[in-house]
Short mmCIF file of C-alpha atoms and ligand atoms in Angstrom, two decimals:
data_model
loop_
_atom_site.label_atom_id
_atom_site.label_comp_id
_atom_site.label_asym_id
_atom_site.label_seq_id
_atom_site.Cartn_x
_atom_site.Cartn_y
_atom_site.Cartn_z
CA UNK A 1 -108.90 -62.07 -45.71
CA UNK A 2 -104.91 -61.10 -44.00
CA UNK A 3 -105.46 -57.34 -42.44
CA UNK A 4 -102.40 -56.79 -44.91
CA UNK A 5 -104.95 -57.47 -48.01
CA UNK A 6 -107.80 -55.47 -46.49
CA UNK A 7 -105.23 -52.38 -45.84
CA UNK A 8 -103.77 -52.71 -49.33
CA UNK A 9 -107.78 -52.95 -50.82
CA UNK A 10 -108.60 -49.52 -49.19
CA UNK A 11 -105.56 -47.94 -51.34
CA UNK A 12 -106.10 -45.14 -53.15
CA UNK A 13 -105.82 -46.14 -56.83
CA UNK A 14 -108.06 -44.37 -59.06
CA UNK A 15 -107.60 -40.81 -60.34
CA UNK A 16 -110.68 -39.32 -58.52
CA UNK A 17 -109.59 -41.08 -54.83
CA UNK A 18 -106.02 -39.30 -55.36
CA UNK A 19 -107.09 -36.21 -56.87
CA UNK A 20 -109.33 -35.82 -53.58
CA UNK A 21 -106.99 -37.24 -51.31
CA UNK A 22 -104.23 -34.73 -52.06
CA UNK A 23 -106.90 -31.86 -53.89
CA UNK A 24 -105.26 -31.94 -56.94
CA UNK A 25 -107.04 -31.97 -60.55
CA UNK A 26 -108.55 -34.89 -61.54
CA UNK A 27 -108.08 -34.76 -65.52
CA UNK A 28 -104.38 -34.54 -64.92
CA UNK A 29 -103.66 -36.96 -62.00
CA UNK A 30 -105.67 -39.14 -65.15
CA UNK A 31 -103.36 -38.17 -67.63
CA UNK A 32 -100.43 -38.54 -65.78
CA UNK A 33 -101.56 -42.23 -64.41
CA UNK A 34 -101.97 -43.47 -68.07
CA UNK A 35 -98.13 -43.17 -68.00
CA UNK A 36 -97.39 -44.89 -64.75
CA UNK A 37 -100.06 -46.19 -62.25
CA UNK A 38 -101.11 -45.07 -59.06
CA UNK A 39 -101.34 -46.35 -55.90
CA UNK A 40 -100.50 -45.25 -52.37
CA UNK A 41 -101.08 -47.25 -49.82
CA UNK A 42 -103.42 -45.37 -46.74
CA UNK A 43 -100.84 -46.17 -44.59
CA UNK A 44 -97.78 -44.54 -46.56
CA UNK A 45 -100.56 -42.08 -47.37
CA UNK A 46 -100.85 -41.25 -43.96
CA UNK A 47 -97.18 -40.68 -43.40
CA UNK A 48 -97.50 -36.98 -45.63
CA UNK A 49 -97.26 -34.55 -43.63
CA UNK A 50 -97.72 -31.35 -46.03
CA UNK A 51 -98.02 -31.43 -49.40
CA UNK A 52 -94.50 -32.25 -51.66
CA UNK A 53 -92.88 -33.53 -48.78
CA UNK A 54 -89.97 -36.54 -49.02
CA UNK A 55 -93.10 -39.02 -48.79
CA UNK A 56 -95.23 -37.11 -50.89
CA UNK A 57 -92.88 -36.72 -53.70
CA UNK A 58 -92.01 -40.14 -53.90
CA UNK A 59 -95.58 -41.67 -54.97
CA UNK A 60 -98.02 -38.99 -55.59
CA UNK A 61 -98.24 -38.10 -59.45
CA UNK A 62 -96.44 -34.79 -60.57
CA UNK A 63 -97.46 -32.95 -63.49
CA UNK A 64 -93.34 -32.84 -64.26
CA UNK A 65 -94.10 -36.77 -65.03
CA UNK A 66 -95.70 -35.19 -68.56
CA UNK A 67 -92.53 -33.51 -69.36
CA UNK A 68 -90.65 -34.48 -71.96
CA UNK A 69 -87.02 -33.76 -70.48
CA UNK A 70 -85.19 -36.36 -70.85
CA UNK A 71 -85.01 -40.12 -69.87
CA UNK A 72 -85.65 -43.35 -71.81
CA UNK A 73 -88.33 -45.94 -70.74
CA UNK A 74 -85.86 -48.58 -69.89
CA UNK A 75 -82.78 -46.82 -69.29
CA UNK A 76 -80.25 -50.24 -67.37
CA UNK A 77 -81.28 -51.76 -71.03
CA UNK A 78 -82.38 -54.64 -68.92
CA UNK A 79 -85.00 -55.78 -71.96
CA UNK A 80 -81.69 -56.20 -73.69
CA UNK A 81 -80.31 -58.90 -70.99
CA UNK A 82 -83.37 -60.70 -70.58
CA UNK A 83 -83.05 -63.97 -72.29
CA UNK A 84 -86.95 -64.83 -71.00
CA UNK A 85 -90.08 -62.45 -69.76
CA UNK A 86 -89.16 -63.14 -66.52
CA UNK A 87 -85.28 -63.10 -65.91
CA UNK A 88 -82.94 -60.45 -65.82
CA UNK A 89 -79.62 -61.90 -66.46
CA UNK A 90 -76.19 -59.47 -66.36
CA UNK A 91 -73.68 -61.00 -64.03
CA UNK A 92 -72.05 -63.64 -64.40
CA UNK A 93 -73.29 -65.84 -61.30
CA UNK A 94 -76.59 -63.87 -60.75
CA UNK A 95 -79.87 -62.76 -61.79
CA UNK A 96 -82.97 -61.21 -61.05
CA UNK A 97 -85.90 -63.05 -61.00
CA UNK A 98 -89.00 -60.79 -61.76
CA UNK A 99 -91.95 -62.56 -60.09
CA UNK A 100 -94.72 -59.96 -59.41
CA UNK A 101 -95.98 -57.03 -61.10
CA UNK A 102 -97.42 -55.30 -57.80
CA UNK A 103 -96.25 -53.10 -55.14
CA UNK A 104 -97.77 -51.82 -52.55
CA UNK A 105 -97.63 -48.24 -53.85
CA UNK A 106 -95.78 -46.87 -57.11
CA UNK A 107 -92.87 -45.19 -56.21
CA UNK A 108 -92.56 -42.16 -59.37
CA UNK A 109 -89.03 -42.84 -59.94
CA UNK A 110 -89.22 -46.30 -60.07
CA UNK A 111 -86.72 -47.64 -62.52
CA UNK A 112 -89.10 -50.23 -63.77
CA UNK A 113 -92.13 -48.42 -64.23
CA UNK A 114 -92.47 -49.49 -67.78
CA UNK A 115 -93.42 -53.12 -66.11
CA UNK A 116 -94.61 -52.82 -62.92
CA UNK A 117 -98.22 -52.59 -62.05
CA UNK A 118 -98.82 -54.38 -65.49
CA UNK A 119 -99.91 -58.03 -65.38
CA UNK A 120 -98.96 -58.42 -69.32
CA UNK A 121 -94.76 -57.49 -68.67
CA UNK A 122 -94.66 -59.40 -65.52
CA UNK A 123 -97.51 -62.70 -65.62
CA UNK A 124 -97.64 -65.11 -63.94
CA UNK A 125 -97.36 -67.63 -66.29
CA UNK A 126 -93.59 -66.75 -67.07
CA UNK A 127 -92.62 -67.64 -63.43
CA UNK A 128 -91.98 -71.45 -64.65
CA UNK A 129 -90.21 -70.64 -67.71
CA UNK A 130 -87.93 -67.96 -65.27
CA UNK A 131 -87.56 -71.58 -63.45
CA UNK A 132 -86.18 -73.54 -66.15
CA UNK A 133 -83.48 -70.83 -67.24
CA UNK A 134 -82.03 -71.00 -63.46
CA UNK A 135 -82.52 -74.53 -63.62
CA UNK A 136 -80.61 -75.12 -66.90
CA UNK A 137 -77.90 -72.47 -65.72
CA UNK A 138 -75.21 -73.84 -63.56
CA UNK A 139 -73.27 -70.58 -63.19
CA UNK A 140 -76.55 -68.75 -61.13
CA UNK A 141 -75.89 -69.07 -57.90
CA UNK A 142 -77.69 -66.50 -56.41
CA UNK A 143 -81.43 -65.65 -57.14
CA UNK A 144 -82.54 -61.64 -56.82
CA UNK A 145 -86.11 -62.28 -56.30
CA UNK A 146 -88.06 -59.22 -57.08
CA UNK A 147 -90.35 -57.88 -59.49
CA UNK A 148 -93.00 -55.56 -58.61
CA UNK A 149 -92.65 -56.98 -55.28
CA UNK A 150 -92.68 -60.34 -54.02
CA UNK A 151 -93.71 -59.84 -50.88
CA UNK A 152 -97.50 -58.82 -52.90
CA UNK A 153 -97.55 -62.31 -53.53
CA UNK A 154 -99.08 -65.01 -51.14
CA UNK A 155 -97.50 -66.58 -48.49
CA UNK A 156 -98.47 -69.96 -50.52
CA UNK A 157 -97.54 -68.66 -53.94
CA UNK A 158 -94.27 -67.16 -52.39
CA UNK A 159 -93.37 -70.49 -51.00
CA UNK A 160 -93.81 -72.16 -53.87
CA UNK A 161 -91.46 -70.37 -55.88
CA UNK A 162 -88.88 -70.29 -53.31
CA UNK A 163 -89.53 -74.38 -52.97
CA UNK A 164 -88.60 -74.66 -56.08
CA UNK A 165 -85.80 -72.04 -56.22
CA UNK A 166 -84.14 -74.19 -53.37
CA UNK A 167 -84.61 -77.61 -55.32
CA UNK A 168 -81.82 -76.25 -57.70
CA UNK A 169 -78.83 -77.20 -56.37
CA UNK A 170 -76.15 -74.60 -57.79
CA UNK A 171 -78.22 -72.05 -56.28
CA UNK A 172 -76.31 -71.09 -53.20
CA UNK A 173 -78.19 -68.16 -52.03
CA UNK A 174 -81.78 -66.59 -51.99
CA UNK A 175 -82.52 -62.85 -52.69
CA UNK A 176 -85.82 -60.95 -51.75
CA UNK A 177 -85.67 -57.39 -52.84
CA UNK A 178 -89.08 -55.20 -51.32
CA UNK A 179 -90.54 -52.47 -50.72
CA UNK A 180 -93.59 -54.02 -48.13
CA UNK A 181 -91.51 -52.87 -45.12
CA UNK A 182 -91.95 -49.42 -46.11
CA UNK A 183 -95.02 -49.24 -47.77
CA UNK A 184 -97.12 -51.95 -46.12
CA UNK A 185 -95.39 -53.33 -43.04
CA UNK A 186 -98.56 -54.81 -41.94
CA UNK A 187 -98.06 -57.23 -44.46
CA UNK A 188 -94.79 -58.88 -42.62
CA UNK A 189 -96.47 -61.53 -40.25
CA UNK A 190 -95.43 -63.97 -38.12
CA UNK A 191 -96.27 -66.28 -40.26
CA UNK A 192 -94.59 -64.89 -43.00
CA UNK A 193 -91.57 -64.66 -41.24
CA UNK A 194 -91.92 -68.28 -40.08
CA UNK A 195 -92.11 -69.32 -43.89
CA UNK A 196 -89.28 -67.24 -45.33
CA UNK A 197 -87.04 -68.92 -42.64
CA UNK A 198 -86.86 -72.27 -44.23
CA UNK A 199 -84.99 -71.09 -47.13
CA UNK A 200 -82.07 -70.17 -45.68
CA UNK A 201 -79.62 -68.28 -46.53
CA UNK A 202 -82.01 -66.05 -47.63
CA UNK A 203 -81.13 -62.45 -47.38
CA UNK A 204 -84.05 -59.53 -48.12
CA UNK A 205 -83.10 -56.20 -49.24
CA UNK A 206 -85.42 -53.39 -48.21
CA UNK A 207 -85.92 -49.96 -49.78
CA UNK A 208 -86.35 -47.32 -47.92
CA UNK A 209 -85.47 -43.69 -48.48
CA UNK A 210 -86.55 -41.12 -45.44
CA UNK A 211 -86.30 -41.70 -41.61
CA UNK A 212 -89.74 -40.87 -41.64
CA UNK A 213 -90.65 -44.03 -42.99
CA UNK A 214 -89.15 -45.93 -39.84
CA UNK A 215 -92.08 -45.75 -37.89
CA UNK A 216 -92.94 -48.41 -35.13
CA UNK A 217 -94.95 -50.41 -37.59
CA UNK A 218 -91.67 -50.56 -39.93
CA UNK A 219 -89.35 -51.16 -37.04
CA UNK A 220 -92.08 -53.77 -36.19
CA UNK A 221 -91.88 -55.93 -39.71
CA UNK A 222 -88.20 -55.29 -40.03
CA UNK A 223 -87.68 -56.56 -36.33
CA UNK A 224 -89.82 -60.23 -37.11
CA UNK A 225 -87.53 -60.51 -40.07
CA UNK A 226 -84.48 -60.01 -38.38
CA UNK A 227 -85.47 -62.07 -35.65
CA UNK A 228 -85.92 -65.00 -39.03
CA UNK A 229 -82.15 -64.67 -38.84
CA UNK A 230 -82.72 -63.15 -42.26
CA UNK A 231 -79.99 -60.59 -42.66
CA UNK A 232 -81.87 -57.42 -43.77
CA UNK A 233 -80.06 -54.46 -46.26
CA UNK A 234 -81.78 -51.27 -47.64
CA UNK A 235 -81.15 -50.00 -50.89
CA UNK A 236 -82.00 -45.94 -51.17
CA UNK A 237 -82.70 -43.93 -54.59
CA UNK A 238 -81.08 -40.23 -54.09
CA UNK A 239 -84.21 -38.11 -54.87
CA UNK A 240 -84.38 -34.30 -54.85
CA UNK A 241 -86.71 -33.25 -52.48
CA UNK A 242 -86.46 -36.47 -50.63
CA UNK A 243 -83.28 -37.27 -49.15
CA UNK A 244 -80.25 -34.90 -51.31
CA UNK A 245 -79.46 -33.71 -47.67
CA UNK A 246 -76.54 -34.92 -45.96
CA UNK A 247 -78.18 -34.77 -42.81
CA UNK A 248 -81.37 -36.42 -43.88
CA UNK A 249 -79.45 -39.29 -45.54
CA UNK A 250 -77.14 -40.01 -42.19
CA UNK A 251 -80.53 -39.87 -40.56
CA UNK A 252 -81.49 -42.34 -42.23
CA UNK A 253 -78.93 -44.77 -42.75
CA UNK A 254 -78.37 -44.33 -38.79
CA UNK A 255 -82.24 -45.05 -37.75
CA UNK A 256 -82.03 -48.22 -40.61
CA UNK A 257 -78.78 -49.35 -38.41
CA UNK A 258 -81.53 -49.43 -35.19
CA UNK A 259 -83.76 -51.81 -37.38
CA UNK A 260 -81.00 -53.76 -38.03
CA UNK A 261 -80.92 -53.21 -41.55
CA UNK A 262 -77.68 -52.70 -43.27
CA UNK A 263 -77.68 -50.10 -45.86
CA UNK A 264 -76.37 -51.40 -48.62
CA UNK A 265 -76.64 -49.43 -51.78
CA UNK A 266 -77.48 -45.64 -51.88
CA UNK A 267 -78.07 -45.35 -56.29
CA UNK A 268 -78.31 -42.75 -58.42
CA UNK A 269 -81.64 -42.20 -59.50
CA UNK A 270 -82.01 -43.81 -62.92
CA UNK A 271 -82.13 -41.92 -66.15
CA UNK A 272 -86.10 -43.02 -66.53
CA UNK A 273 -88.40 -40.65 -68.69
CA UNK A 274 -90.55 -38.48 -66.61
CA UNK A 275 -88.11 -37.98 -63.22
CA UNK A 276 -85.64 -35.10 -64.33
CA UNK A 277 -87.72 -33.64 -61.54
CA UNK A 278 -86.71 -36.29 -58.43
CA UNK A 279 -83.17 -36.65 -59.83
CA UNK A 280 -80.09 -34.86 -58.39
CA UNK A 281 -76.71 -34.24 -59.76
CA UNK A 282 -73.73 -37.19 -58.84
CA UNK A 283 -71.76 -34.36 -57.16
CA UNK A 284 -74.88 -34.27 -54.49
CA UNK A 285 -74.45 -38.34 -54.07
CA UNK A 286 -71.15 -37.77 -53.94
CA UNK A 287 -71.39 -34.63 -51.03
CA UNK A 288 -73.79 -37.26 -49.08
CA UNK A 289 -71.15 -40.08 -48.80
CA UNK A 290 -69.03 -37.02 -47.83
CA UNK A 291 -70.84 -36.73 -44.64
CA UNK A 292 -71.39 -40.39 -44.02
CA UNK A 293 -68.24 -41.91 -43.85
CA UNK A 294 -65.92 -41.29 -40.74
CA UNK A 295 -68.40 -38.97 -39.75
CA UNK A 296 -71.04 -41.60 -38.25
CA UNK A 297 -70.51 -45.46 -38.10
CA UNK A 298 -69.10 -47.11 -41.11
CA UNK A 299 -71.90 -49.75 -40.93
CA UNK A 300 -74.41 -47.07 -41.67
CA UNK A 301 -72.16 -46.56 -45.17
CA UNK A 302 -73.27 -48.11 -47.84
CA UNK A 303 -71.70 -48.32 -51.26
CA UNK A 304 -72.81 -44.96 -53.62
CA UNK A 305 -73.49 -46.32 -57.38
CA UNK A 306 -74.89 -45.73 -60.69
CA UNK A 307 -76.56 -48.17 -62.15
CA UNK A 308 -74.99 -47.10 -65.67
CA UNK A 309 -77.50 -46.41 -68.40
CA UNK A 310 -77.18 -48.33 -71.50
CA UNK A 311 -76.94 -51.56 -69.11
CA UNK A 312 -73.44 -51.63 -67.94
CA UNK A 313 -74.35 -52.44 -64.27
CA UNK A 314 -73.64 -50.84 -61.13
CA UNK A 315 -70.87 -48.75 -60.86
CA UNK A 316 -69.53 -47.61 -57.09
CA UNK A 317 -68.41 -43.63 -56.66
CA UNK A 318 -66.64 -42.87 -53.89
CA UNK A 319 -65.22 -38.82 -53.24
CA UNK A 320 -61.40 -38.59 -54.23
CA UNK A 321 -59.45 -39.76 -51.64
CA UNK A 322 -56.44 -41.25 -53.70
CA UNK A 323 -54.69 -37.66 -54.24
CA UNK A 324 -51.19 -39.48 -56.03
CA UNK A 325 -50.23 -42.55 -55.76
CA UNK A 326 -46.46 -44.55 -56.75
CA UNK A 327 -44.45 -46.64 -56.56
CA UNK A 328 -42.79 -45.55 -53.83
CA UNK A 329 -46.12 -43.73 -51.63
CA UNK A 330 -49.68 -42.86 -51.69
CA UNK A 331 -50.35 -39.32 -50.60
CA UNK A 332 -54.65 -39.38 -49.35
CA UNK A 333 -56.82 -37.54 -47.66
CA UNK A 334 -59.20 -38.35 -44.81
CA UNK A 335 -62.47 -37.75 -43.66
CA UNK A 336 -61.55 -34.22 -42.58
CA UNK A 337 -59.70 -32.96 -45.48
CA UNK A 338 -56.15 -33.89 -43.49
CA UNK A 339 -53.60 -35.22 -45.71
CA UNK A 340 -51.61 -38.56 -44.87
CA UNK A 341 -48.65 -40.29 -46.70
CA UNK A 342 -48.21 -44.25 -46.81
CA UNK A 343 -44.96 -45.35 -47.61
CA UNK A 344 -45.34 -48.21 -50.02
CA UNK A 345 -43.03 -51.56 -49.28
CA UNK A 346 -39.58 -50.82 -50.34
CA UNK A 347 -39.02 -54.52 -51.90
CA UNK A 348 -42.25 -54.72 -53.92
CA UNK A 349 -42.63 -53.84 -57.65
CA UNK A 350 -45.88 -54.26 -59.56
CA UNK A 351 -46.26 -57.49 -60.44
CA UNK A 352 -46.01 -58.11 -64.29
CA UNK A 353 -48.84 -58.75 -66.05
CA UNK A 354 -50.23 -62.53 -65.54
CA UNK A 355 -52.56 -63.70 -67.72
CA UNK A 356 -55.41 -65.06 -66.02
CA UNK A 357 -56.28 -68.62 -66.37
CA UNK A 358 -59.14 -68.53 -68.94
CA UNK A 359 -61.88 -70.52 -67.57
CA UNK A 360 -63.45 -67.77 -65.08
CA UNK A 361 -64.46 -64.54 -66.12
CA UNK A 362 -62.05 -62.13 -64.89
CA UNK A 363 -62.31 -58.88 -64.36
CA UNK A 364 -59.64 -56.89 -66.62
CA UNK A 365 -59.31 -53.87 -65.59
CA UNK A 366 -56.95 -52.94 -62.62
CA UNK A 367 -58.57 -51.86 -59.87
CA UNK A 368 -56.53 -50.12 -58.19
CA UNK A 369 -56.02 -45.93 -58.55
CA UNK A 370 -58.39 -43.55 -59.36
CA UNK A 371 -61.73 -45.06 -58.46
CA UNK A 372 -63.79 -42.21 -59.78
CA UNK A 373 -61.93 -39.72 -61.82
CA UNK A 374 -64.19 -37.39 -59.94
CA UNK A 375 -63.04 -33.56 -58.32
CA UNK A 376 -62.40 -33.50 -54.88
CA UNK A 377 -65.54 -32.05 -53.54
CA UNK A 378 -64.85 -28.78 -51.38
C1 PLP B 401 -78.40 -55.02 -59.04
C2 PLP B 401 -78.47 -56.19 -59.88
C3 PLP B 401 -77.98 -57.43 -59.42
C4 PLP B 401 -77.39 -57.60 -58.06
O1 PLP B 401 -76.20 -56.89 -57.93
P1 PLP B 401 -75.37 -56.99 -56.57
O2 PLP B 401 -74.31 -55.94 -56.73
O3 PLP B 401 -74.85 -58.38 -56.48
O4 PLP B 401 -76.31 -56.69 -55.45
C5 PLP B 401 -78.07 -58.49 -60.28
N1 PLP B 401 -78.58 -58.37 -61.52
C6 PLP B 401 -79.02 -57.19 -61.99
C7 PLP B 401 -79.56 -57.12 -63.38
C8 PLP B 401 -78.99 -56.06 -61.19
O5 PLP B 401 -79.45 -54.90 -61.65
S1 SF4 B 402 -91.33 -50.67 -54.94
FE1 SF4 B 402 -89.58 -50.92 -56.37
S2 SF4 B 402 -90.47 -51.93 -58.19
FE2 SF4 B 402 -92.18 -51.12 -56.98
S3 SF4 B 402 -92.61 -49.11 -57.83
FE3 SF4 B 402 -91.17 -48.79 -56.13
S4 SF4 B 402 -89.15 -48.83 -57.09
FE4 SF4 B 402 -90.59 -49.74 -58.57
#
């Protein structure tokens, strides 16, 4: 047996190992589990320092989880866009491919928690028929793999898929999205570095959401990937308790920089039932990428979004920076609150209206002004 599988076998998974673990009462840590699963790694496990701290609240069962406050058990409607079991299909040239129903730990908030950790919504089985859709559809040409999480899949099974995955031909890039660099970095070998490397361009997406996870075991499994040539993002969930600190966020987005991970996407936690209590306001996301940008390196910015509830997809909010804008100059604001004028080109007009040739989808909507139609904040 790996040392990952032996490490993720001494989890703690039943109601009685958690309830001791963290002395809470058995009868609810039960009742809350027959919602959503439990399972902490000992490693993660052993990152809590005190009791409902950032890595506490993220995968040790709350009592608030029974709460009926709001939230809907599949709130990005992604049941709706999922033409079969395995396949989550929105975009127009990409999908995700759901190929595991584990994870090294539950995260509370998890967005898909009315799948994961069941072997029913995610098998095994659908994997081939997930195949055949990407297969028959010439417009995917980029694969999300992710489930669960891939990387709680063999090396051998993992290879397989992505074998196949790469014996499509329109499918121009590779996607790993997982959470094993957090939760169970022991599980990124050389080996398993040595495999992923053959599918180029392959590009994994880690999740991480406190500095405190980037110990030197993370740094570790995030440095063999990197070293695969695989370029390496992070996308963070804003969580009360957790990271809705300025400070802890640039923290963090600065120490995922020195792991050479890009951060990528900071969301909005997701409007899932039983996590009014780890969700924040969007004025707090928006007060975060406040302090990031200009204020530390604008690699360590990632895009702010909402992954809109209903299923409309991920949309980016950025503070107010656009304070007028015309034909003749935009009037903005910086970093610091300063405001600056650009004079716009004398000769130019808008453009008139072209219509767009028809055989691409397009997006209609101008881009251009006011990218959030939020306040200024401050
Ligand atoms: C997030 C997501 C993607 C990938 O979006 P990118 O912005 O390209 O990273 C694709 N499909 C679905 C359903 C998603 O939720
Ligand atoms: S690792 Fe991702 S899929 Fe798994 S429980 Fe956490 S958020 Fe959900």
């Amino acid at each position: 047996m790996d040392d990952w599988s032996q490490i993720a076998r001494g989890s703690l998974r039943t109601p009685d190992q958690v309830a001791c673990a963290f002395d809470l009462d058995v009868a609810e840590v039960r009742r809350i589990s027959r919602h959503f699963k439990t399972l902490i790694t000992p490693y993660y496990a052993g990152l809590i320092k005190t009791k409902g701290d950032p890595i506490y609240r993220q995968v040790v069962p709350d009592p608030a989880e029974l709460v009926e406050h709001s939230g809907v058990s599949d709130p990005l409607a992604e049941d709706h866009d999922s033409p079969v079991p395995s396949v989550v299909h929105r975009y127009p040239d990409r999908l995700l491919f759901l190929v595991s129903h584990r994870c090294a730990s539950y995260c509370r908030f998890c967005t898909r928690k009315r799948k994961v950790g069941d072997p029913k919504k995610i098998h095994p089985k659908a994997i081939e028929e997930g195949l055949e859709y990407i297969r028959t559809h010439e417009e995917i040409r980029d694969v999300i793999v992710s489930g669960g999480d891939p990387l709680m899949l063999s090396d051998a099974r993992l290879e397989y898929i992505l074998t196949r995955l790469r014996a499509i031909p329109h499918v121009e890039i590779l996607r790993i999205g997982t959470r094993v660099p957090c939760f169970l970095p022991q599980r990124v070998t050389p080996k398993l570095a040595a495999m992923l490397r053959k599918f180029h361009p392959l590009f994994v997406n880690v999740h991480f959401n406190h500095p405190d996870e980037l110990t030197p075991e993370a740094n570790q499994a995030l440095g063999l990937l990197a070293d695969a040539g695989i370029p390496l993002g992070c996308q963070t969930v804003l969580l009360k308790g957790v990271n809705d600190d300025p400070l802890v966020m640039r923290r963090l987005m600065q120490k995922l920089l020195m792991a050479r991970v890009r951060p990528y996407y900071i969301y909005q936690a997701d409007y899932v039932s039983g996590t009014d209590h780890l969700r924040t306001t969007v004025q707090k996301g928006i007060e975060v990428m406040e302090a990031l940008r200009g204020w530390t390196s604008g690699l360590a910015v990632p895009y702010y979004c909402i992954d809109a509830p209903g299923g409309g997809g991920k949309i980016p909010l950025l503070p107010k920076y656009i304070q007028s804008i015309s034909d003749e100059q935009v009037v903005m604001r910086n970093f610091e609150g300063e405001t600056f004028v650009y004079p716009q080109p004398k000769s130019d007009r808008p453009a008139p209206e072209k219509k767009a040739p028809r055989k691409e989808r397009r997006p209609s909507i101008s881009p251009c002004y006011d990218l959030t139609g939020l306040p200024p904040i401050g």
